[in-house]
Tab-separated table of C-alpha atoms in Angstrom:
chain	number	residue	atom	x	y	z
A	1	UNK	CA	68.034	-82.208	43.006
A	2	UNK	CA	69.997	-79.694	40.861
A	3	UNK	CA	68.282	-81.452	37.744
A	4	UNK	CA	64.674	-80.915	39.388
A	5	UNK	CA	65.406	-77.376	40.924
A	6	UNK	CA	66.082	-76.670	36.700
A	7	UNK	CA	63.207	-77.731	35.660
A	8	UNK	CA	61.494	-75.147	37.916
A	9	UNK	CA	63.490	-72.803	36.958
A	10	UNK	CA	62.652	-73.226	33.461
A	11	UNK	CA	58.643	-73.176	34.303
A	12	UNK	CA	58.875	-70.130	36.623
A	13	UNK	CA	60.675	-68.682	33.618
A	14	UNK	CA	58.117	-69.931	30.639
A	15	UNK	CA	55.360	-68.730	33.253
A	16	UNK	CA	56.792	-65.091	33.894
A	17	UNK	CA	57.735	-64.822	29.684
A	18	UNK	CA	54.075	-65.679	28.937
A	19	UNK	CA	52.446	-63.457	31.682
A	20	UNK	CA	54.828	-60.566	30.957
A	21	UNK	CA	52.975	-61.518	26.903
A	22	UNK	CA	50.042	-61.099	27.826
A	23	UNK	CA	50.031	-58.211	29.716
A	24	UNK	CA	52.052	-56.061	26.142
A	25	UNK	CA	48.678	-57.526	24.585
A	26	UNK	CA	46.797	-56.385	26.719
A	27	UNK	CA	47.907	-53.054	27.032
A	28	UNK	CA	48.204	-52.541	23.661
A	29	UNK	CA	44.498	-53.415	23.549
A	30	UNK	CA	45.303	-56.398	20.319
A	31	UNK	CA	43.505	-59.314	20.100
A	32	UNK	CA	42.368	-61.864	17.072
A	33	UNK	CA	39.977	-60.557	15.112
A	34	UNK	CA	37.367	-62.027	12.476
A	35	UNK	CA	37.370	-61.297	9.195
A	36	UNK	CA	35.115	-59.303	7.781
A	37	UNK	CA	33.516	-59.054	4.211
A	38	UNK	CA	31.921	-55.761	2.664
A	39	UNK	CA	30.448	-55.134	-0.411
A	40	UNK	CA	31.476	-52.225	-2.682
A	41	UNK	CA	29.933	-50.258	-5.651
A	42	UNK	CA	31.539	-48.525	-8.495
A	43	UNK	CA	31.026	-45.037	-6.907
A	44	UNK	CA	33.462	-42.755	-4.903
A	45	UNK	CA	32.482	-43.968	-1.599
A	46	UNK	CA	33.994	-47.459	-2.136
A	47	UNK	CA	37.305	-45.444	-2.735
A	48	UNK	CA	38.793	-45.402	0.963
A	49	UNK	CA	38.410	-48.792	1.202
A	50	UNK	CA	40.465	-49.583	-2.028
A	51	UNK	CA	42.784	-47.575	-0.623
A	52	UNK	CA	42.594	-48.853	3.127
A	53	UNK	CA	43.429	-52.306	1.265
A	54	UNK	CA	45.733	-51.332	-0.779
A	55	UNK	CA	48.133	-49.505	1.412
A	56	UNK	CA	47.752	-52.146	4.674
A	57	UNK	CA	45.789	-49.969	6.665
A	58	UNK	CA	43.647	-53.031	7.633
A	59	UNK	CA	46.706	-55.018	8.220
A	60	UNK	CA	47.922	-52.354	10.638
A	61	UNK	CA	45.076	-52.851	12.303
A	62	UNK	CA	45.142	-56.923	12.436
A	63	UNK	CA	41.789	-57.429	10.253
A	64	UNK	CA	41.358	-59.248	7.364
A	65	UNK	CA	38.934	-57.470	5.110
A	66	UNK	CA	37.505	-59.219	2.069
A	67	UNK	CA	36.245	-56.265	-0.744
A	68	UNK	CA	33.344	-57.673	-2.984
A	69	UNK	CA	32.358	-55.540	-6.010
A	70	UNK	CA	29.419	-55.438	-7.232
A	71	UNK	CA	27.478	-53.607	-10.752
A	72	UNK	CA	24.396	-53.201	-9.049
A	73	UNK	CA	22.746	-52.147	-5.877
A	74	UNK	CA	20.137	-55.285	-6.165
A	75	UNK	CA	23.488	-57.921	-6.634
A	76	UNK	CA	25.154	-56.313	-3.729
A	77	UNK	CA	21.468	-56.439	-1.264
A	78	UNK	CA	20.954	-60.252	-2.565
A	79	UNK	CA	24.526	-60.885	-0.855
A	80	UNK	CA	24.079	-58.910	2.302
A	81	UNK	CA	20.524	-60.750	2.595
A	82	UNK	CA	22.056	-64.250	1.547
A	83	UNK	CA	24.571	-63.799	4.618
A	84	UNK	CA	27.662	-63.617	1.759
A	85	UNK	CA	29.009	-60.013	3.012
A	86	UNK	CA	28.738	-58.527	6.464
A	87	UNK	CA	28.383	-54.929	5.533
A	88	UNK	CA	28.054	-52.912	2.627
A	89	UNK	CA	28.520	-49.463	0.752
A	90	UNK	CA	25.126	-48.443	0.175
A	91	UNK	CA	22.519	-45.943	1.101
A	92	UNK	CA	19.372	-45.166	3.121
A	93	UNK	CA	16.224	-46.424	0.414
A	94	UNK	CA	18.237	-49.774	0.429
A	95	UNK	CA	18.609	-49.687	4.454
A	96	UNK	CA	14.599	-48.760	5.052
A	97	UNK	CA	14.147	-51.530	2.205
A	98	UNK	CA	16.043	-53.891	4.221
A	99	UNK	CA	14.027	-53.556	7.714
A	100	UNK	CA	11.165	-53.027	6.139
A	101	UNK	CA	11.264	-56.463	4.289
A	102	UNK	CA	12.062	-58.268	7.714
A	103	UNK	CA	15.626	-57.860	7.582
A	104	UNK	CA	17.551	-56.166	10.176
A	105	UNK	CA	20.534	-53.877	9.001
A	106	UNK	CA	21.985	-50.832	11.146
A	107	UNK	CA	23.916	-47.775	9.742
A	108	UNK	CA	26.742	-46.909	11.269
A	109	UNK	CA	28.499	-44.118	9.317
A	110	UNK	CA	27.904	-41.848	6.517
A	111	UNK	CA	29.939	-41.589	3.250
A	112	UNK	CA	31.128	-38.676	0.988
A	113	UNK	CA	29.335	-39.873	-2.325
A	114	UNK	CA	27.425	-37.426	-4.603
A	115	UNK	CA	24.587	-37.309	-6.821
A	116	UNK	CA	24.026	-34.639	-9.927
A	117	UNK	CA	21.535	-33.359	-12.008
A	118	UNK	CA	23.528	-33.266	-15.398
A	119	UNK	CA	22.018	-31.482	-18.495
A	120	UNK	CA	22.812	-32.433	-22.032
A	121	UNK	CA	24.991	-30.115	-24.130
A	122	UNK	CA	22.528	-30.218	-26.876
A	123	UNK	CA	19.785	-28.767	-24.735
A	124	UNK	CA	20.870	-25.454	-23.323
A	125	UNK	CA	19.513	-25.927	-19.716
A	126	UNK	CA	21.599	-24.686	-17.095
A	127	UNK	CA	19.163	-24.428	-14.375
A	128	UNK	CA	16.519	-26.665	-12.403
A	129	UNK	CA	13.317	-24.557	-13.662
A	130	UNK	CA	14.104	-24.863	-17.349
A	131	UNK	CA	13.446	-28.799	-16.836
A	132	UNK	CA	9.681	-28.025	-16.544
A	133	UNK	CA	8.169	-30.760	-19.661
A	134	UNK	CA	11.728	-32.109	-20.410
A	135	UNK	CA	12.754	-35.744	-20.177
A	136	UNK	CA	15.320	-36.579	-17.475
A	137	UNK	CA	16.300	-39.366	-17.106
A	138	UNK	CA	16.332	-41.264	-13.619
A	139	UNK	CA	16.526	-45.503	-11.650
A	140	UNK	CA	12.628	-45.832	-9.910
A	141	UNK	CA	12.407	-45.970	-6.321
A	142	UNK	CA	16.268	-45.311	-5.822
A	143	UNK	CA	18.456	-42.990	-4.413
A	144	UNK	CA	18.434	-41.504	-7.715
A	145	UNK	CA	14.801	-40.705	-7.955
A	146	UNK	CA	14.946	-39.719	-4.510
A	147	UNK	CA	17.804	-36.638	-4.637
A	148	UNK	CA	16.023	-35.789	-8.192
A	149	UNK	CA	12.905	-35.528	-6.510
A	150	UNK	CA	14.941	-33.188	-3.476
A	151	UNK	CA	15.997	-31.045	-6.255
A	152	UNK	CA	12.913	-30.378	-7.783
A	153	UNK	CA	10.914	-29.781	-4.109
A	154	UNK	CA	14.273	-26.915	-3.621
A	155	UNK	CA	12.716	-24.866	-6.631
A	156	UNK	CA	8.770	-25.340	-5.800
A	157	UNK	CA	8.816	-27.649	-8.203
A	158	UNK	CA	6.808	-31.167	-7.869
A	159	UNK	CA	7.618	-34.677	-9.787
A	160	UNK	CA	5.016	-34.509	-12.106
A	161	UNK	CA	7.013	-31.343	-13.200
A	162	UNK	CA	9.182	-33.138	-15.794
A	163	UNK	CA	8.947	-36.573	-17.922
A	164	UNK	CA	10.923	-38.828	-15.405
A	165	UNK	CA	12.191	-41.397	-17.836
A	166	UNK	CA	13.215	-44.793	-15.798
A	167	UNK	CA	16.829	-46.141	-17.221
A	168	UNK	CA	18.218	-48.364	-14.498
A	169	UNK	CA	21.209	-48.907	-15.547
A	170	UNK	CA	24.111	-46.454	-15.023
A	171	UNK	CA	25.984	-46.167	-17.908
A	172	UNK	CA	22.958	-46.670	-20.280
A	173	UNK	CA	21.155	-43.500	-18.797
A	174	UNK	CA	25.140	-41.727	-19.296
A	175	UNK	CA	25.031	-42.627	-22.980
A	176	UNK	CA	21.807	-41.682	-23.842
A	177	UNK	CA	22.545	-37.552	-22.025
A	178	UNK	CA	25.514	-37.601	-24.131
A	179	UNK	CA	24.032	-38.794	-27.259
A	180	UNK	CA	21.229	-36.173	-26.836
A	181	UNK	CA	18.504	-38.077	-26.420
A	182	UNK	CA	17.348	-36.818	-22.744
A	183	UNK	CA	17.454	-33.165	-21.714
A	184	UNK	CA	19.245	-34.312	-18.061
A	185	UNK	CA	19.941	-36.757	-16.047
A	186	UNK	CA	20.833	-37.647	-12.744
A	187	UNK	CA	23.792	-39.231	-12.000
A	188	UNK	CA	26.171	-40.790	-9.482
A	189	UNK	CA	30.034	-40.359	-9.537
A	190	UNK	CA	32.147	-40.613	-11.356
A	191	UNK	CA	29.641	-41.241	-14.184
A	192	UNK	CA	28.388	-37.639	-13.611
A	193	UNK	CA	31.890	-36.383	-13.989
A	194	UNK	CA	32.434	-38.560	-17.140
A	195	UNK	CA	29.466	-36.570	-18.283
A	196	UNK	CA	30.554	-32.944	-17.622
A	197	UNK	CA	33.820	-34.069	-18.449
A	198	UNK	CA	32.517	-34.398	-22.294
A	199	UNK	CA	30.588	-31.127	-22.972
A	200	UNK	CA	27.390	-32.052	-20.551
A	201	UNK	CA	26.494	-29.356	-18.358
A	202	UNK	CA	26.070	-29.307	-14.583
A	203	UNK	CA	22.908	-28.245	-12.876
A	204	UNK	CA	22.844	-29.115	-9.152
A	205	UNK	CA	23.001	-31.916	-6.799
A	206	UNK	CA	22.829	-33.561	-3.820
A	207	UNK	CA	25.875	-31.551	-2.044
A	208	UNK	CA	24.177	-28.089	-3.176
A	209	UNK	CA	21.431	-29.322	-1.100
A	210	UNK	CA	23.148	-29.985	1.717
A	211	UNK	CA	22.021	-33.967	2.101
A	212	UNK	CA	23.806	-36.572	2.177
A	213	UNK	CA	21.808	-40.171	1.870
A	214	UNK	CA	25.050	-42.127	1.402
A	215	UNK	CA	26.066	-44.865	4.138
A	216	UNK	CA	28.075	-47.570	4.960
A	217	UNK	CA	25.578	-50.549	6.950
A	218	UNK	CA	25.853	-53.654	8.550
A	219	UNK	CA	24.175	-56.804	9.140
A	220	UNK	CA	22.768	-56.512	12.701
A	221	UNK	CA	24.459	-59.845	13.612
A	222	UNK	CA	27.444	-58.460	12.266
A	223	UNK	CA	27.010	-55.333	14.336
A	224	UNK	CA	26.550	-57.238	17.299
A	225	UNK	CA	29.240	-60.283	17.128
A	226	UNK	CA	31.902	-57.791	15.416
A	227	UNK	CA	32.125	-55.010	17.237
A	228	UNK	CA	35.310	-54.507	17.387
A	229	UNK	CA	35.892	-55.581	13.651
A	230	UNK	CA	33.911	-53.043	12.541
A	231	UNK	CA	35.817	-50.417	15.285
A	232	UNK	CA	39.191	-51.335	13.470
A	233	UNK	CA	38.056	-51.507	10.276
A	234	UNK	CA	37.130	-47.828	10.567
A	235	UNK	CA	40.355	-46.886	12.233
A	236	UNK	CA	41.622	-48.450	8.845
A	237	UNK	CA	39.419	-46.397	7.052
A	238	UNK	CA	40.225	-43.156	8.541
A	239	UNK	CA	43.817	-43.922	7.793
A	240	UNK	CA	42.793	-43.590	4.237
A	241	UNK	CA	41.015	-40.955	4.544
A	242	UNK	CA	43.970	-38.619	5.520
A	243	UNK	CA	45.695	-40.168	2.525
A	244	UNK	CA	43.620	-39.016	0.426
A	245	UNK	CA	42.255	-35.502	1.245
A	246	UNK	CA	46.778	-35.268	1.689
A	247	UNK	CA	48.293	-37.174	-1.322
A	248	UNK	CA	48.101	-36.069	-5.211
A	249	UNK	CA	45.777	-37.280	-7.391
A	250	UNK	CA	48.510	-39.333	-9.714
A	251	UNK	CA	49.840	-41.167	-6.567
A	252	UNK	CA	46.485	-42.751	-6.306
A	253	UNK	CA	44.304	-42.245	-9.451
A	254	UNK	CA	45.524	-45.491	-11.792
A	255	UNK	CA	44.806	-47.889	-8.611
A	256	UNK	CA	41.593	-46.784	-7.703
A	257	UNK	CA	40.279	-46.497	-11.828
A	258	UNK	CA	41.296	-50.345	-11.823
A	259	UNK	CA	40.209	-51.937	-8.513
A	260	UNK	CA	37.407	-49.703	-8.188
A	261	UNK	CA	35.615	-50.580	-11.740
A	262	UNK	CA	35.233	-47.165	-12.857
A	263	UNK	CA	35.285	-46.949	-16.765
A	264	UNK	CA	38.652	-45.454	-18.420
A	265	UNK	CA	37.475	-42.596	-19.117
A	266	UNK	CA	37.556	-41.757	-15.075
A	267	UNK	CA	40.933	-41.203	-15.001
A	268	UNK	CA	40.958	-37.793	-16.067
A	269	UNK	CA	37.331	-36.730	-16.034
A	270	UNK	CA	37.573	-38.177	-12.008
A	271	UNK	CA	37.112	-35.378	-9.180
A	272	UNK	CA	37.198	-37.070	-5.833
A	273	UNK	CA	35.332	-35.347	-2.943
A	274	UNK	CA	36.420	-34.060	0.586
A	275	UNK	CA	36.731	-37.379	2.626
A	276	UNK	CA	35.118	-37.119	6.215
A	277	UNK	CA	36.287	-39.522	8.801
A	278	UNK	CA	33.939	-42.403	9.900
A	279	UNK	CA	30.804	-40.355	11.600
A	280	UNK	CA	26.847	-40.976	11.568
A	281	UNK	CA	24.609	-39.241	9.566
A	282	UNK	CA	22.689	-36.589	10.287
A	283	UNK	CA	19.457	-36.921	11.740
A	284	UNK	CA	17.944	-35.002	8.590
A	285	UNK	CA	19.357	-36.978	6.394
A	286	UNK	CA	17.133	-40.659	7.888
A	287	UNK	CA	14.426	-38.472	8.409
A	288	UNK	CA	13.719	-37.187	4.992
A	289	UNK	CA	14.935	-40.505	3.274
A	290	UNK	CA	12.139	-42.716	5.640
A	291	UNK	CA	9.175	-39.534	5.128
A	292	UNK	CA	9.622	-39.194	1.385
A	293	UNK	CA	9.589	-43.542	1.193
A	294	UNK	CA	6.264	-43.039	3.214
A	295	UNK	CA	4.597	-40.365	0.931
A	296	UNK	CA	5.245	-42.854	-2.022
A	297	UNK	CA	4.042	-46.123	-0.435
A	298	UNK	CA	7.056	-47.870	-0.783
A	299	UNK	CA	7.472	-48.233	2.712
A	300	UNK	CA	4.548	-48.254	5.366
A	301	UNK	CA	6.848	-48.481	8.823
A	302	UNK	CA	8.195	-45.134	9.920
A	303	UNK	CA	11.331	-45.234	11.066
A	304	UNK	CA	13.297	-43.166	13.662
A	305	UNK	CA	16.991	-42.480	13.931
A	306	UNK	CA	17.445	-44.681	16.714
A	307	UNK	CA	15.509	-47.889	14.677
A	308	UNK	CA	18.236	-47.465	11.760
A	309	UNK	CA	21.406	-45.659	13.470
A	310	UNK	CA	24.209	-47.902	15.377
A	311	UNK	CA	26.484	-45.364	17.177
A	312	UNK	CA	29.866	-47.858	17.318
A	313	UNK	CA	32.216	-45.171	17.943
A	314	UNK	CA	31.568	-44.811	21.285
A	315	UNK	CA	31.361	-40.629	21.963
């Protein structure tokens, strides 16, 4: 009898332990999560999530995150596409791209990249107008030909304006402005940094605008069976966000120049914007993106906010 009333002793206690479990978990709101894979670019937006990795913010926050780099905008849409990553670093042309090729993607946030008209030292331009005839250098179809073509609507000034000439790739188009062989450029960070950084000059860009076409997507099967994967990776993310609008440059600069894939040269030509926490984009900023797609053809659907934007921060 004493043996048996032990026993049940024992369960009642197991049974209390584990409830008494569940309930901390519970409250404390913690449960398994999926891992989740995104896809970053050598560009300043992919820099909170080096750092979210790097310092355990994801850890904290009970998510595995697996970062995939990528050179080029078309490697990193073939894997989001091809079901390899479940989100990405990218930016509205490649979102409208997405839908409009039959292939659902939402935005959920904005980022804090940068784009910049950049004039060669050799050519004396230190204005927009002065472009009028010159060659400047920009990617076709791109978020690059798109802020370029911003800039030049800001001063009155249509594309047929100056010689667009169409260099793809990044550092190629960098090494031709600093060789002299194009009167600008436009360029992403850090490359246009790297540029200024080595006698180019700086014209204007996407910030002196005031638009911002820079987001961070999702799958829309990832946005709907990883909700709350996506919600912690962006507490994660806002974690490194206050690091690095608070720490000094030297705490953080030789980590991100090496597992972000920015050239040497970044380290000290590198100037890192004003990190935002995780919030949508303005309405502005889709709009503009999706009308000037439709006054090129690229694109025939027009898209609202509410056909691209995911709001998973629940406000």
């Amino acid at each position: 009898m004493k043996k048996l009333f032990a026993i049940m002793l024992a369960v009642l206690s197991l049974a209390v332990a584990t409830g008494c479990g569940t309930s901390k978990d519970a409250a404390s709101g913690k449960k398994d999560l999926q891992p989740i894979t995104i896809g970053l670019m050598p560009d300043t937006d992919s820099v909170p999530f080096i750092i979210a990795q790097e310092k355990g913010y994801f850890k904290e926050e009970g998510l595995e995150v697996n970062l995939q780099q990528y050179k080029s905008a078309m490697d990193r849409d073939s894997a989001l596409q091809s079901g390899n990553l479940d989100g990405a670093v990218s930016d509205m042309l490649a979102v409208a791209f997405a839908k409009s090729g039959g292939f659902d993607v939402k935005v959920t946030s904005f980022t804090d990249g940068s784009y910049k008209l950049i004039a060669s030292k050799e050519s004396g331009i230190k204005d927009v107008k002065s472009l009028a005839g010159k060659d400047v250098s920009v990617s076709r179809n791109t978020i690059i030909e798109y802020v370029t073509d911003q800039i030049l609507a800001k001063e009155n000034m249509t594309e047929d304006s100056i010689n667009k000439v169409i260099i793809p790739q990044i550092p190629t188009r960098l090494e031709m402005l600093q060789n002299g062989k194009l009167a600008a450029a436009t360029l992403p960070e850090p490359m246009a940094s790297i540029a200024v950084h080595n006698g180019c000059q700086f014209v204007t860009g996407s910030d002196e605008l005031g638009i911002n076409p820079g987001v961070i997507m999702f799958t829309a099967k990832a946005a709907d069976s990883k909700k709350a994967e996506i919600q912690a990776m962006y507490r994660a993310y806002n974690k490194a966000v206050a690091y690095l609008n608070q720490a000094d440059r030297s705490e953080y600069i030789d980590l991100i120049i090496e597992k972000g894939g920015f050239p040497p040269a970044a380290k000290d030509a590198l100037k890192l914007p004003k990190y935002h926490e995780a919030a949508l984009p303005k309405e502005s900023d889709v709009v503009d993106c999706i009308t000037w797609l439709n006054s090129k053809n690229l694109i025939r659907e027009t898209y609202s906010y509410k056909d691209i934007v995911l709001d998973l921060f629940g406000k």
